[in-house]
Structures are given as structure tokens and as C-alpha cells.
mmCIF file of C-alpha atoms in Angstrom:
data_model
loop_
_atom_site.group_PDB
_atom_site.id
_atom_site.type_symbol
_atom_site.label_atom_id
_atom_site.label_comp_id
_atom_site.label_asym_id
_atom_site.label_seq_id
_atom_site.Cartn_x
_atom_site.Cartn_y
_atom_site.Cartn_z
ATOM 1 C CA MET A 6 77.723 97.707 12.001
ATOM 2 C CA ILE A 7 75.110 94.757 12.118
ATOM 3 C CA SER A 8 75.649 91.878 14.387
ATOM 4 C CA GLU A 9 76.432 88.383 13.172
ATOM 5 C CA LYS A 10 73.191 87.225 15.199
ATOM 6 C CA ALA A 11 71.107 89.413 13.064
ATOM 7 C CA LYS A 12 72.785 88.395 9.683
ATOM 8 C CA ASN A 13 72.272 84.872 10.297
ATOM 9 C CA ILE A 14 68.086 85.574 10.158
ATOM 10 C CA SER A 15 66.982 84.544 6.960
ATOM 11 C CA PRO A 16 64.539 86.894 5.366
ATOM 12 C CA SER A 17 61.329 86.020 4.667
ATOM 13 C CA ILE A 18 60.651 83.616 1.385
ATOM 14 C CA THR A 19 57.113 84.755 1.364
ATOM 15 C CA LEU A 20 57.777 88.790 1.105
ATOM 16 C CA GLU A 21 57.803 89.109 -2.831
ATOM 17 C CA ILE A 22 54.295 87.819 -2.654
ATOM 18 C CA GLY A 23 53.411 90.031 0.276
ATOM 19 C CA GLY A 24 54.844 93.178 -1.160
ATOM 20 C CA LYS A 25 53.082 92.424 -4.552
ATOM 21 C CA VAL A 26 49.772 92.068 -3.005
ATOM 22 C CA LYS A 27 50.149 95.240 -1.028
ATOM 23 C CA THR A 28 51.440 96.947 -4.487
ATOM 24 C CA MET A 29 48.414 95.722 -6.690
ATOM 25 C CA ILE A 30 45.850 96.843 -3.691
ATOM 26 C CA ALA A 31 47.197 100.467 -3.335
ATOM 27 C CA ASN A 32 46.996 100.807 -7.189
ATOM 28 C CA GLY A 33 43.178 100.215 -6.777
ATOM 29 C CA GLU A 34 42.958 96.211 -8.025
ATOM 30 C CA LYS A 35 40.347 94.036 -6.544
ATOM 31 C CA ILE A 36 42.612 91.019 -4.919
ATOM 32 C CA THR A 37 41.235 87.828 -3.269
ATOM 33 C CA ASN A 38 43.612 87.189 -0.223
ATOM 34 C CA LEU A 39 43.504 84.375 1.077
ATOM 35 C CA THR A 40 46.603 84.681 3.199
ATOM 36 C CA LEU A 41 45.767 85.892 6.021
ATOM 37 C CA GLY A 42 46.916 84.016 9.423
ATOM 38 C CA GLU A 43 44.666 86.057 11.837
ATOM 39 C CA PRO A 44 40.880 85.268 12.317
ATOM 40 C CA ASP A 45 38.756 87.409 10.389
ATOM 41 C CA PHE A 46 36.546 87.851 13.504
ATOM 42 C CA PHE A 47 36.705 90.941 15.753
ATOM 43 C CA THR A 48 37.467 90.528 19.636
ATOM 44 C CA PRO A 49 34.190 89.473 21.421
ATOM 45 C CA SER A 50 32.713 92.497 22.938
ATOM 46 C CA LYS A 51 32.877 91.480 26.643
ATOM 47 C CA ALA A 52 36.774 91.173 26.266
ATOM 48 C CA LYS A 53 36.810 94.734 24.442
ATOM 49 C CA LEU A 54 34.440 96.263 27.057
ATOM 50 C CA ALA A 55 37.214 95.071 29.754
ATOM 51 C CA GLY A 56 40.194 96.555 27.998
ATOM 52 C CA ILE A 57 37.915 99.868 27.662
ATOM 53 C CA LYS A 58 37.129 99.174 31.758
ATOM 54 C CA ALA A 59 40.778 98.824 32.586
ATOM 55 C CA ILE A 60 41.832 102.219 30.707
ATOM 56 C CA THR A 61 38.887 104.010 32.597
ATOM 57 C CA ASN A 62 39.531 102.374 35.839
ATOM 58 C CA ASN A 63 43.378 103.598 35.483
ATOM 59 C CA LEU A 64 44.692 99.998 35.572
ATOM 60 C CA THR A 65 47.386 101.166 33.539
ATOM 61 C CA LYS A 66 50.590 100.906 35.771
ATOM 62 C CA TYR A 67 53.295 98.412 35.948
ATOM 63 C CA ASP A 68 52.238 95.144 37.024
ATOM 64 C CA LEU A 69 54.206 91.778 37.728
ATOM 65 C CA SER A 70 56.850 91.078 35.291
ATOM 66 C CA SER A 71 55.507 87.752 34.836
ATOM 67 C CA GLY A 72 51.781 89.017 34.068
ATOM 68 C CA ASN A 73 48.590 90.367 36.353
ATOM 69 C CA LEU A 74 48.216 87.393 38.818
ATOM 70 C CA GLU A 75 44.483 87.247 38.353
ATOM 71 C CA LEU A 76 45.249 86.523 34.464
ATOM 72 C CA ARG A 77 47.520 83.801 35.545
ATOM 73 C CA LYS A 78 45.052 82.453 37.875
ATOM 74 C CA ALA A 79 42.336 82.374 34.958
ATOM 75 C CA ILE A 80 45.169 80.555 32.706
ATOM 76 C CA CYS A 81 45.389 78.105 35.087
ATOM 77 C CA GLU A 82 41.144 77.498 35.437
ATOM 78 C CA LYS A 83 41.760 77.363 31.760
ATOM 79 C CA LEU A 84 44.154 74.633 31.719
ATOM 80 C CA GLU A 85 42.492 72.574 34.291
ATOM 81 C CA SER A 86 39.051 72.613 33.098
ATOM 82 C CA GLU A 87 39.712 72.306 29.348
ATOM 83 C CA ASN A 88 43.052 70.471 29.368
ATOM 84 C CA ASN A 89 42.903 68.576 32.790
ATOM 85 C CA ILE A 90 46.264 69.738 33.495
ATOM 86 C CA LYS A 91 46.855 71.581 36.598
ATOM 87 C CA TYR A 92 49.362 74.288 37.044
ATOM 88 C CA THR A 93 49.796 77.154 39.829
ATOM 89 C CA PRO A 94 50.204 80.841 39.011
ATOM 90 C CA ASP A 95 54.192 80.706 39.288
ATOM 91 C CA GLN A 96 54.455 78.734 36.627
ATOM 92 C CA ILE A 97 52.630 80.649 34.203
ATOM 93 C CA VAL A 98 54.451 83.577 32.479
ATOM 94 C CA ALA A 99 51.958 86.175 30.115
ATOM 95 C CA SER A 100 54.034 87.498 27.548
ATOM 96 C CA ASN A 101 53.650 89.592 24.465
ATOM 97 C CA GLY A 102 51.774 87.061 22.251
ATOM 98 C CA ALA A 103 52.681 83.239 21.753
ATOM 99 C CA LYS A 104 55.719 84.385 19.529
ATOM 100 C CA HIS A 105 57.264 86.110 22.626
ATOM 101 C CA ALA A 106 56.252 83.174 24.986
ATOM 102 C CA ILE A 107 58.510 80.996 22.155
ATOM 103 C CA THR A 108 61.521 83.046 22.560
ATOM 104 C CA ASN A 109 61.496 83.402 25.965
ATOM 105 C CA ALA A 110 61.172 79.630 26.492
ATOM 106 C CA ALA A 111 64.069 79.471 23.581
ATOM 107 C CA PHE A 112 66.295 81.827 25.428
ATOM 108 C CA ALA A 113 65.579 79.866 28.908
ATOM 109 C CA VAL A 114 66.769 76.455 27.524
ATOM 110 C CA ILE A 115 68.723 76.745 24.711
ATOM 111 C CA ASN A 116 72.574 77.015 25.019
ATOM 112 C CA PRO A 117 74.951 78.325 22.008
ATOM 113 C CA GLY A 118 75.083 74.964 20.019
ATOM 114 C CA ASP A 119 71.927 73.400 21.175
ATOM 115 C CA GLU A 120 69.979 71.351 18.533
ATOM 116 C CA VAL A 121 66.518 71.859 18.191
ATOM 117 C CA ILE A 122 64.100 69.604 16.307
ATOM 118 C CA ILE A 123 61.670 71.148 14.053
ATOM 119 C CA PRO A 124 59.319 69.024 11.758
ATOM 120 C CA VAL A 125 58.398 70.792 8.388
ATOM 121 C CA PRO A 126 56.225 71.958 7.025
ATOM 122 C CA CYS A 127 56.471 74.383 9.942
ATOM 123 C CA TRP A 128 55.584 77.790 10.661
ATOM 124 C CA VAL A 129 58.429 80.350 9.509
ATOM 125 C CA SER A 130 59.463 82.036 12.638
ATOM 126 C CA TYR A 131 60.320 78.616 14.514
ATOM 127 C CA PRO A 132 63.832 78.305 13.168
ATOM 128 C CA GLU A 133 64.613 81.943 13.138
ATOM 129 C CA ILE A 134 63.627 82.323 16.687
ATOM 130 C CA ILE A 135 66.064 79.128 17.603
ATOM 131 C CA LYS A 136 68.792 80.785 15.637
ATOM 132 C CA LEU A 137 68.612 83.928 17.789
ATOM 133 C CA ALA A 138 68.948 82.256 20.837
ATOM 134 C CA GLY A 139 71.913 80.531 19.613
ATOM 135 C CA GLY A 140 70.659 77.016 18.701
ATOM 136 C CA VAL A 141 70.715 75.488 15.445
ATOM 137 C CA PRO A 142 67.411 74.306 13.815
ATOM 138 C CA VAL A 143 67.390 70.553 12.600
ATOM 139 C CA LEU A 144 64.321 70.617 9.931
ATOM 140 C CA VAL A 145 63.058 67.098 10.309
ATOM 141 C CA PRO A 146 61.045 65.909 7.093
ATOM 142 C CA THR A 147 57.777 64.577 7.415
ATOM 143 C CA LYS A 148 55.567 62.492 4.972
ATOM 144 C CA LYS A 149 52.343 63.660 3.156
ATOM 145 C CA GLU A 150 50.574 60.189 3.839
ATOM 146 C CA ASN A 151 50.598 60.768 7.562
ATOM 147 C CA SER A 152 49.471 64.396 6.894
ATOM 148 C CA PHE A 153 52.951 66.008 7.865
ATOM 149 C CA LYS A 154 52.817 64.593 11.095
ATOM 150 C CA MET A 155 56.201 63.488 12.804
ATOM 151 C CA THR A 156 56.527 60.179 14.311
ATOM 152 C CA VAL A 157 59.300 58.463 16.221
ATOM 153 C CA GLU A 158 60.681 57.048 12.888
ATOM 154 C CA ASP A 159 60.890 60.511 10.959
ATOM 155 C CA ALA A 160 62.524 61.910 14.303
ATOM 156 C CA GLN A 161 64.897 59.329 15.375
ATOM 157 C CA LYS A 162 67.739 59.858 12.504
ATOM 158 C CA TYR A 163 68.291 63.490 13.402
ATOM 159 C CA ILE A 164 68.554 63.397 17.165
ATOM 160 C CA THR A 165 72.176 63.735 18.260
ATOM 161 C CA GLU A 166 74.032 64.040 21.906
ATOM 162 C CA LYS A 167 73.322 68.208 21.273
ATOM 163 C CA THR A 168 69.648 67.677 20.745
ATOM 164 C CA LYS A 169 68.019 69.680 23.576
ATOM 165 C CA MET A 170 64.038 70.593 22.530
ATOM 166 C CA VAL A 171 61.790 69.327 19.630
ATOM 167 C CA ILE A 172 58.955 71.980 19.041
ATOM 168 C CA LEU A 173 55.357 70.371 18.048
ATOM 169 C CA THR A 174 52.848 72.385 16.497
ATOM 170 C CA ASN A 175 49.284 71.029 17.104
ATOM 171 C CA PRO A 176 46.883 72.203 15.316
ATOM 172 C CA ASN A 177 49.484 72.574 12.772
ATOM 173 C CA ASN A 178 50.439 76.044 10.442
ATOM 174 C CA PRO A 179 50.313 75.332 7.667
ATOM 175 C CA THR A 180 48.949 72.077 7.160
ATOM 176 C CA GLY A 181 45.787 71.797 9.778
ATOM 177 C CA ALA A 182 46.814 68.473 10.617
ATOM 178 C CA VAL A 183 45.873 67.628 14.361
ATOM 179 C CA PHE A 184 47.370 64.778 16.696
ATOM 180 C CA THR A 185 45.240 62.215 18.139
ATOM 181 C CA LYS A 186 45.893 61.295 21.693
ATOM 182 C CA ASP A 187 47.867 57.750 20.998
ATOM 183 C CA GLU A 188 50.317 59.798 18.089
ATOM 184 C CA LEU A 189 50.723 61.927 20.999
ATOM 185 C CA LEU A 190 51.717 59.953 23.195
ATOM 186 C CA SER A 191 54.118 57.758 21.080
ATOM 187 C CA ILE A 192 56.482 60.485 20.383
ATOM 188 C CA CYS A 193 56.142 62.665 23.594
ATOM 189 C CA GLU A 194 56.991 59.360 25.559
ATOM 190 C CA TYR A 195 60.015 59.099 23.120
ATOM 191 C CA PHE A 196 61.188 62.549 23.338
ATOM 192 C CA THR A 197 60.318 62.666 27.365
ATOM 193 C CA LYS A 198 62.941 59.206 27.868
ATOM 194 C CA LYS A 199 65.509 61.002 25.556
ATOM 195 C CA GLY A 200 65.814 64.047 28.073
ATOM 196 C CA ILE A 201 64.669 66.189 24.624
ATOM 197 C CA ILE A 202 62.480 69.220 26.385
ATOM 198 C CA ILE A 203 59.415 69.493 24.317
ATOM 199 C CA MET A 204 57.799 72.392 23.364
ATOM 200 C CA SER A 205 54.220 72.221 22.205
ATOM 201 C CA ASP A 206 52.710 75.171 20.106
ATOM 202 C CA GLU A 207 49.102 74.982 20.995
ATOM 203 C CA ILE A 208 48.060 78.266 19.800
ATOM 204 C CA TYR A 209 45.117 76.609 17.618
ATOM 205 C CA GLU A 210 43.818 74.298 20.245
ATOM 206 C CA SER A 211 40.288 76.294 20.379
ATOM 207 C CA ILE A 212 39.842 75.290 16.300
ATOM 208 C CA THR A 213 39.688 71.632 16.626
ATOM 209 C CA PHE A 214 36.923 69.824 14.500
ATOM 210 C CA ASP A 215 36.846 66.082 14.438
ATOM 211 C CA PHE A 216 37.851 64.992 17.839
ATOM 212 C CA ASP A 217 38.974 66.648 21.148
ATOM 213 C CA PHE A 218 42.274 68.395 21.555
ATOM 214 C CA VAL A 219 44.719 66.987 23.666
ATOM 215 C CA SER A 220 47.200 68.631 25.078
ATOM 216 C CA VAL A 221 50.732 67.053 25.542
ATOM 217 C CA ALA A 222 51.221 68.233 29.108
ATOM 218 C CA SER A 223 48.157 66.227 29.856
ATOM 219 C CA LEU A 224 49.724 62.840 28.728
ATOM 220 C CA SER A 225 51.585 61.967 32.059
ATOM 221 C CA LYS A 226 53.467 63.307 34.970
ATOM 222 C CA GLU A 227 56.546 62.705 33.527
ATOM 223 C CA ILE A 228 55.866 64.323 29.961
ATOM 224 C CA TYR A 229 54.167 67.296 32.387
ATOM 225 C CA ASP A 230 57.610 67.755 33.757
ATOM 226 C CA ASN A 231 59.197 67.811 30.505
ATOM 227 C CA THR A 232 57.014 69.828 28.832
ATOM 228 C CA ILE A 233 56.427 73.654 28.062
ATOM 229 C CA ILE A 234 53.269 74.883 26.570
ATOM 230 C CA ILE A 235 52.677 77.670 24.264
ATOM 231 C CA ASN A 236 49.167 79.319 23.970
ATOM 232 C CA GLY A 237 47.826 82.906 23.798
ATOM 233 C CA PHE A 238 44.511 84.913 22.596
ATOM 234 C CA SER A 239 45.156 85.954 19.029
ATOM 235 C CA LYS A 240 43.135 82.673 17.301
ATOM 236 C CA CYS A 241 40.872 81.580 20.177
ATOM 237 C CA ALA A 242 39.662 85.024 20.837
ATOM 238 C CA SER A 243 40.828 86.888 17.544
ATOM 239 C CA MET A 244 42.970 89.207 19.679
ATOM 240 C CA THR A 245 45.920 89.443 17.329
ATOM 241 C CA GLY A 246 46.429 93.041 17.929
ATOM 242 C CA TRP A 247 46.242 93.073 21.655
ATOM 243 C CA ARG A 248 49.451 90.542 21.658
ATOM 244 C CA LEU A 249 48.747 88.273 24.539
ATOM 245 C CA GLY A 250 50.301 85.000 24.865
ATOM 246 C CA TYR A 251 51.636 82.523 27.691
ATOM 247 C CA SER A 252 53.863 79.783 28.382
ATOM 248 C CA ALA A 253 53.271 76.899 31.424
ATOM 249 C CA CYS A 254 55.926 74.808 32.444
ATOM 250 C CA ASN A 255 57.614 73.407 35.505
ATOM 251 C CA THR A 256 58.733 75.853 38.125
ATOM 252 C CA GLU A 257 62.304 75.920 37.293
ATOM 253 C CA ILE A 258 61.920 76.753 33.718
ATOM 254 C CA ALA A 259 59.297 79.128 34.556
ATOM 255 C CA LYS A 260 61.380 81.123 37.241
ATOM 256 C CA SER A 261 64.029 80.974 34.225
ATOM 257 C CA ILE A 262 61.539 82.497 31.941
ATOM 258 C CA ALA A 263 60.010 85.150 33.773
ATOM 259 C CA SER A 264 63.463 86.446 34.632
ATOM 260 C CA ILE A 265 64.445 86.765 30.988
ATOM 261 C CA GLN A 266 61.396 88.768 30.169
ATOM 262 C CA SER A 267 61.597 90.940 33.268
ATOM 263 C CA HIS A 268 65.069 92.168 31.731
ATOM 264 C CA MET A 269 63.843 92.473 28.023
ATOM 265 C CA THR A 270 60.115 93.389 28.010
ATOM 266 C CA ALA A 271 58.329 92.856 31.297
ATOM 267 C CA HIS A 272 54.888 92.426 31.579
ATOM 268 C CA PRO A 273 52.502 92.802 28.692
ATOM 269 C CA SER A 274 50.118 95.372 28.379
ATOM 270 C CA THR A 275 48.107 95.802 31.262
ATOM 271 C CA ILE A 276 44.919 96.703 29.543
ATOM 272 C CA SER A 277 45.218 93.740 26.983
ATOM 273 C CA GLN A 278 45.682 91.419 30.340
ATOM 274 C CA GLN A 279 42.291 92.749 31.444
ATOM 275 C CA ALA A 280 40.750 91.794 28.262
ATOM 276 C CA GLY A 281 42.336 88.158 28.068
ATOM 277 C CA ILE A 282 40.640 87.471 31.880
ATOM 278 C CA VAL A 283 37.226 88.098 30.688
ATOM 279 C CA ALA A 284 37.884 86.316 27.268
ATOM 280 C CA LEU A 285 39.047 82.977 29.154
ATOM 281 C CA ARG A 286 35.942 83.576 31.859
ATOM 282 C CA GLU A 287 33.060 85.013 29.687
ATOM 283 C CA CYS A 288 33.654 84.507 26.116
ATOM 284 C CA LYS A 289 33.376 80.724 25.277
ATOM 285 C CA ASP A 290 30.292 81.099 23.239
ATOM 286 C CA ASP A 291 32.367 83.618 21.192
ATOM 287 C CA VAL A 292 35.033 80.894 20.832
ATOM 288 C CA LEU A 293 32.572 78.316 19.759
ATOM 289 C CA THR A 294 30.448 80.586 16.997
ATOM 290 C CA MET A 295 34.166 80.756 15.704
ATOM 291 C CA LYS A 296 35.217 76.966 15.691
ATOM 292 C CA ASN A 297 31.729 76.406 14.128
ATOM 293 C CA THR A 298 32.136 78.728 11.287
ATOM 294 C CA TYR A 299 35.410 77.622 10.809
ATOM 295 C CA LYS A 300 34.318 74.175 10.372
ATOM 296 C CA GLN A 301 31.517 75.147 7.813
ATOM 297 C CA ARG A 302 34.349 76.562 5.448
ATOM 298 C CA ARG A 303 36.383 73.915 6.062
ATOM 299 C CA ASP A 304 33.597 71.206 4.836
ATOM 300 C CA TYR A 305 32.802 73.207 1.923
ATOM 301 C CA ILE A 306 36.512 73.368 1.065
ATOM 302 C CA VAL A 307 37.229 69.723 1.350
ATOM 303 C CA ASP A 308 34.134 69.055 -0.561
ATOM 304 C CA PHE A 309 35.164 71.358 -3.395
ATOM 305 C CA PHE A 310 38.925 69.696 -3.745
ATOM 306 C CA LYS A 311 37.277 66.267 -3.550
ATOM 307 C CA ASN A 312 34.495 66.846 -6.222
ATOM 308 C CA TRP A 313 36.882 68.895 -8.481
ATOM 309 C CA GLY A 314 39.678 66.007 -8.358
ATOM 310 C CA LYS A 315 42.403 67.920 -9.759
ATOM 311 C CA LEU A 316 44.616 69.039 -7.024
ATOM 312 C CA GLU A 317 44.572 67.172 -3.173
ATOM 313 C CA ILE A 318 44.712 68.913 0.081
ATOM 314 C CA ILE A 319 45.890 67.572 3.299
ATOM 315 C CA TYR A 320 42.539 66.937 5.250
ATOM 316 C CA PRO A 321 42.529 69.923 7.988
ATOM 317 C CA GLN A 322 41.236 68.574 11.202
ATOM 318 C CA GLY A 323 42.072 72.002 12.738
ATOM 319 C CA ALA A 324 43.247 75.484 12.638
ATOM 320 C CA PHE A 325 41.929 77.463 9.629
ATOM 321 C CA TYR A 326 44.587 76.374 6.561
ATOM 322 C CA ALA A 327 44.070 74.210 3.455
ATOM 323 C CA PHE A 328 47.367 72.962 2.299
ATOM 324 C CA ILE A 329 47.191 72.427 -1.249
ATOM 325 C CA ASP A 330 49.531 69.741 -3.126
ATOM 326 C CA ILE A 331 50.474 71.442 -6.778
ATOM 327 C CA SER A 332 53.053 68.802 -7.549
ATOM 328 C CA PRO A 333 50.849 67.414 -10.365
ATOM 329 C CA LEU A 334 51.391 71.026 -11.911
ATOM 330 C CA LYS A 335 55.382 70.945 -11.611
ATOM 331 C CA ASP A 336 55.712 69.987 -15.832
ATOM 332 C CA LYS A 337 53.081 72.767 -16.544
ATOM 333 C CA LEU A 338 54.844 75.183 -14.918
ATOM 334 C CA ASN A 339 58.433 74.547 -15.270
ATOM 335 C CA SER A 340 60.185 75.985 -12.227
ATOM 336 C CA ASP A 341 62.455 74.930 -9.483
ATOM 337 C CA LYS A 342 60.438 77.024 -7.412
ATOM 338 C CA LEU A 343 57.229 75.635 -7.723
ATOM 339 C CA SER A 344 55.043 77.651 -4.997
ATOM 340 C CA LEU A 345 56.526 80.875 -5.589
ATOM 341 C CA LYS A 346 55.631 80.257 -9.588
ATOM 342 C CA PHE A 347 52.162 79.286 -8.658
ATOM 343 C CA CYS A 348 51.950 81.938 -6.473
ATOM 344 C CA ASN A 349 53.103 84.714 -8.700
ATOM 345 C CA ASP A 350 51.053 83.502 -11.794
ATOM 346 C CA ILE A 351 48.020 83.078 -9.750
ATOM 347 C CA LEU A 352 48.047 86.331 -8.583
ATOM 348 C CA ASP A 353 49.009 88.128 -11.931
ATOM 349 C CA LYS A 354 46.230 86.106 -13.556
ATOM 350 C CA GLU A 355 43.382 85.504 -11.260
ATOM 351 C CA LYS A 356 43.743 88.349 -8.776
ATOM 352 C CA LEU A 357 44.161 85.535 -6.059
ATOM 353 C CA ALA A 358 46.963 85.729 -2.982
ATOM 354 C CA LEU A 359 47.978 82.450 -1.686
ATOM 355 C CA VAL A 360 51.080 81.751 0.472
ATOM 356 C CA PRO A 361 53.698 79.743 -1.311
ATOM 357 C CA GLY A 362 54.931 76.458 0.568
ATOM 358 C CA ALA A 363 58.222 77.097 -0.141
ATOM 359 C CA GLY A 364 58.051 79.628 2.754
ATOM 360 C CA PHE A 365 57.092 76.537 5.135
ATOM 361 C CA PHE A 366 60.117 74.558 3.634
ATOM 362 C CA GLU A 367 57.621 72.461 1.239
ATOM 363 C CA ASP A 368 57.801 73.662 -2.140
ATOM 364 C CA ASP A 369 55.394 71.184 -3.583
ATOM 365 C CA PHE A 370 52.303 72.910 -1.780
ATOM 366 C CA VAL A 371 50.333 76.303 -1.171
ATOM 367 C CA ARG A 372 48.655 77.438 1.781
ATOM 368 C CA LEU A 373 45.188 78.989 1.357
ATOM 369 C CA SER A 374 43.712 80.555 4.734
ATOM 370 C CA TYR A 375 39.867 80.551 5.436
ATOM 371 C CA ALA A 376 40.013 83.201 8.132
ATOM 372 C CA ALA A 377 38.135 85.020 5.295
ATOM 373 C CA SER A 378 34.548 85.170 4.297
ATOM 374 C CA MET A 379 32.660 82.293 2.407
ATOM 375 C CA GLU A 380 32.270 84.425 -0.645
ATOM 376 C CA GLU A 381 35.770 85.018 -0.687
ATOM 377 C CA ILE A 382 36.554 81.382 -0.382
ATOM 378 C CA LYS A 383 34.363 80.280 -2.914
ATOM 379 C CA SER A 384 35.827 82.974 -5.253
ATOM 380 C CA GLY A 385 39.462 81.879 -4.460
ATOM 381 C CA LEU A 386 38.616 78.305 -5.129
ATOM 382 C CA GLU A 387 36.831 78.854 -8.602
ATOM 383 C CA LYS A 388 39.847 81.092 -9.502
ATOM 384 C CA ILE A 389 42.218 78.335 -8.475
ATOM 385 C CA LYS A 390 40.237 76.123 -10.503
ATOM 386 C CA HIS A 391 40.412 78.239 -13.723
ATOM 387 C CA TYR A 392 43.887 78.947 -13.432
ATOM 388 C CA VAL A 393 44.607 75.165 -13.487
ATOM 389 C CA GLU A 394 42.718 74.201 -16.160
ATOM 390 C CA ASN A 395 43.812 76.746 -18.163
ATOM 391 C CA LEU A 396 47.269 75.981 -18.165
#
């Protein structure tokens, strides 16, 4: 009864840990949970009030399938003022979250059998979305020494005549790495000259700490024409449950994305869109407060691992994750599923929940989220230290 396409989707490797955490919490156990991929802040008050106002004013009817025009204008304003990129509203499609925007874009450009370059470690949904769109995910290993940021040399050997698209995530989940302008320019010029479409997932762009974020489409006119930007409101404005994202790209692709969305879901919630307009135009101080708080937590975590000296992390320059190298523990844990073994053990013994790196296609690491209170972070770090030193 099940379609071959559905059968081809891989179950999440982290479901075992997630289910275990839920069971333990339901049984009354106190768990330090550092797995979350969403901000620990509430949606800014002005955005929430805009949502309430939208309901009160009966802005609850169908709108344009590509999204409310005023929202798309606000997105264009944001892209020009913050990223130095000019788009028009017909190049923007508002979607039901950034994940939906990625799916729309994949369906718009991928034909059956097209290959898509995905550097790993990567967010778990990319390969599955590509498979749903009929494409073939090509996982490209990257180097720890370069913070797992893909280079031209990493990608070259995986490119074939079937390569249609590459997915770049900047800042990165799970590593927290951020491309510099020169790094981006090198790899994006290469893909553009090859005629390979760039999908740039920039959902964490507001959370960068050490230098200014650079959007791929701002690099040159040629790269702009060849790029699909993906972004949204979940991370920058802590609007995860509102389900609001968007894509920005050339007019031809945008028209195709809008057409696909019109048949599959139409526009996102009109209420969410009104909140999104205000989030973009009136909540910059809230976004900055969140960013500064994450930076304080990042700095504490970096200092902890540096002073402890037993395990290393990829230095996180953005997002809210620390990617911890547990390869020194291989002999002690003695498992062919290192990150799953580590996460199960530390959950049982220390009541600490982390995400196994195997879920991101990098089994020598685990991911710690610092979208949590400083109290929880300090507790989690001490639990890691206690666990490792008592192996």
C-alpha cells in the first residue's frame, strides 16, 4: 500500500534517543536536555501582538498563494538593508517554514535522477527532501581541520554530468561554522561557472558572532542569478511554531516555486504573516538581544572545553550548537556506533540528552545545543566532564 517514494525515506537515526528522553521525562526523571534545535526565547511581544491584532481584525481569509504582498515587500526591505541584495516581491515566496521553502525549491528545479551535492555533516532533512523530489543526494565528506566547511577541492571529485544543485548551510547546523566572504566566493564562483544551482540555507544568519554574515546572493550578479536563498523566522525571531519561511531567487524559479506551492499548500497562515511583517520591521532589538545571549553562552562553552582539555569542539561562529569531537573515546566505548553509544550512556548515567552525530552523518561527534539556560548548560557540561573522566 505504501509508495516506493515513501519507502525510500530513511527513518531518523536520533528517534531512539528522542523517544528515550520522552519516556524518562514522562516517568518523572529530571533530564538536562541540550538537544533542542529551537530558541529558548519567546516570540517578541510586538510580533505576538500583531498576530492577535490580525485575528481581531479578521485577517483570516485566503491571500495570494505566494504570500501576503506586504510581507514580501518587508522581506525585500530586509534583504536590501541587511544583505545588500535587491529583490522584488515577485521573486519572494513566503512558505510554511524554511523546511517547506527548501522542499518547494527542490521540487521546482530537480528532475528524476538529478544529483544534489550535500556537504556533511548536514541537517538531517536535506537528503530526504531531495529523495522526495526525485533527486539523488550526494554526500560530500568535509574536513574537521576546516571546521567541516566544504571547499572546491572537497566537491570536485563528486561532480558529474548529473549534478544539478548544491546545498550550502551558513551558519551551519550542526557545527556552528560560518563561511567567510572569501570562502563563499571561491566555492560559489566554481558552482556558478559549472551551471550548478546553489541553494543557500541562511536560516541562522542572525546568529553570527565573530564577523558580519555574508549572503551568497550578494557576491556577484552571476551568483545572484544562480542562487536560491532560503530563510525564515524560526531562529531570528523565535517563531518556530508560527511556521513562516521564505525563498528568494530569480524570477523564473520563483514563478515555478509559487506555482508548486499554489497546488500543494497555498500561502502560510495569514496570522503568522502579519506577525512576520512586524518581526522584520520592529523587532531588531529583540533579535540582537537573543544573539548577544547566545554569544555569552558560546563563549562560556568554548572556555570550558579549552580549560578542560579532554575533548575538542568545532569553534562555533554562529547558530547555537557546539559539535563535540568524541573520537578520543573510541577505545573506551568500543562501539561501531560511537555517537549513539555515547548519547545512550550519558543519558542513562548522567541524565543528559545530546544529539548523536551519526544523525548528521558524522559519527565521531555529538551535538550540544546552547538554546538553553546558562544553568542547564553549566549542568550539562559538568555531566559531560564527569562521564568522560569516569569511563
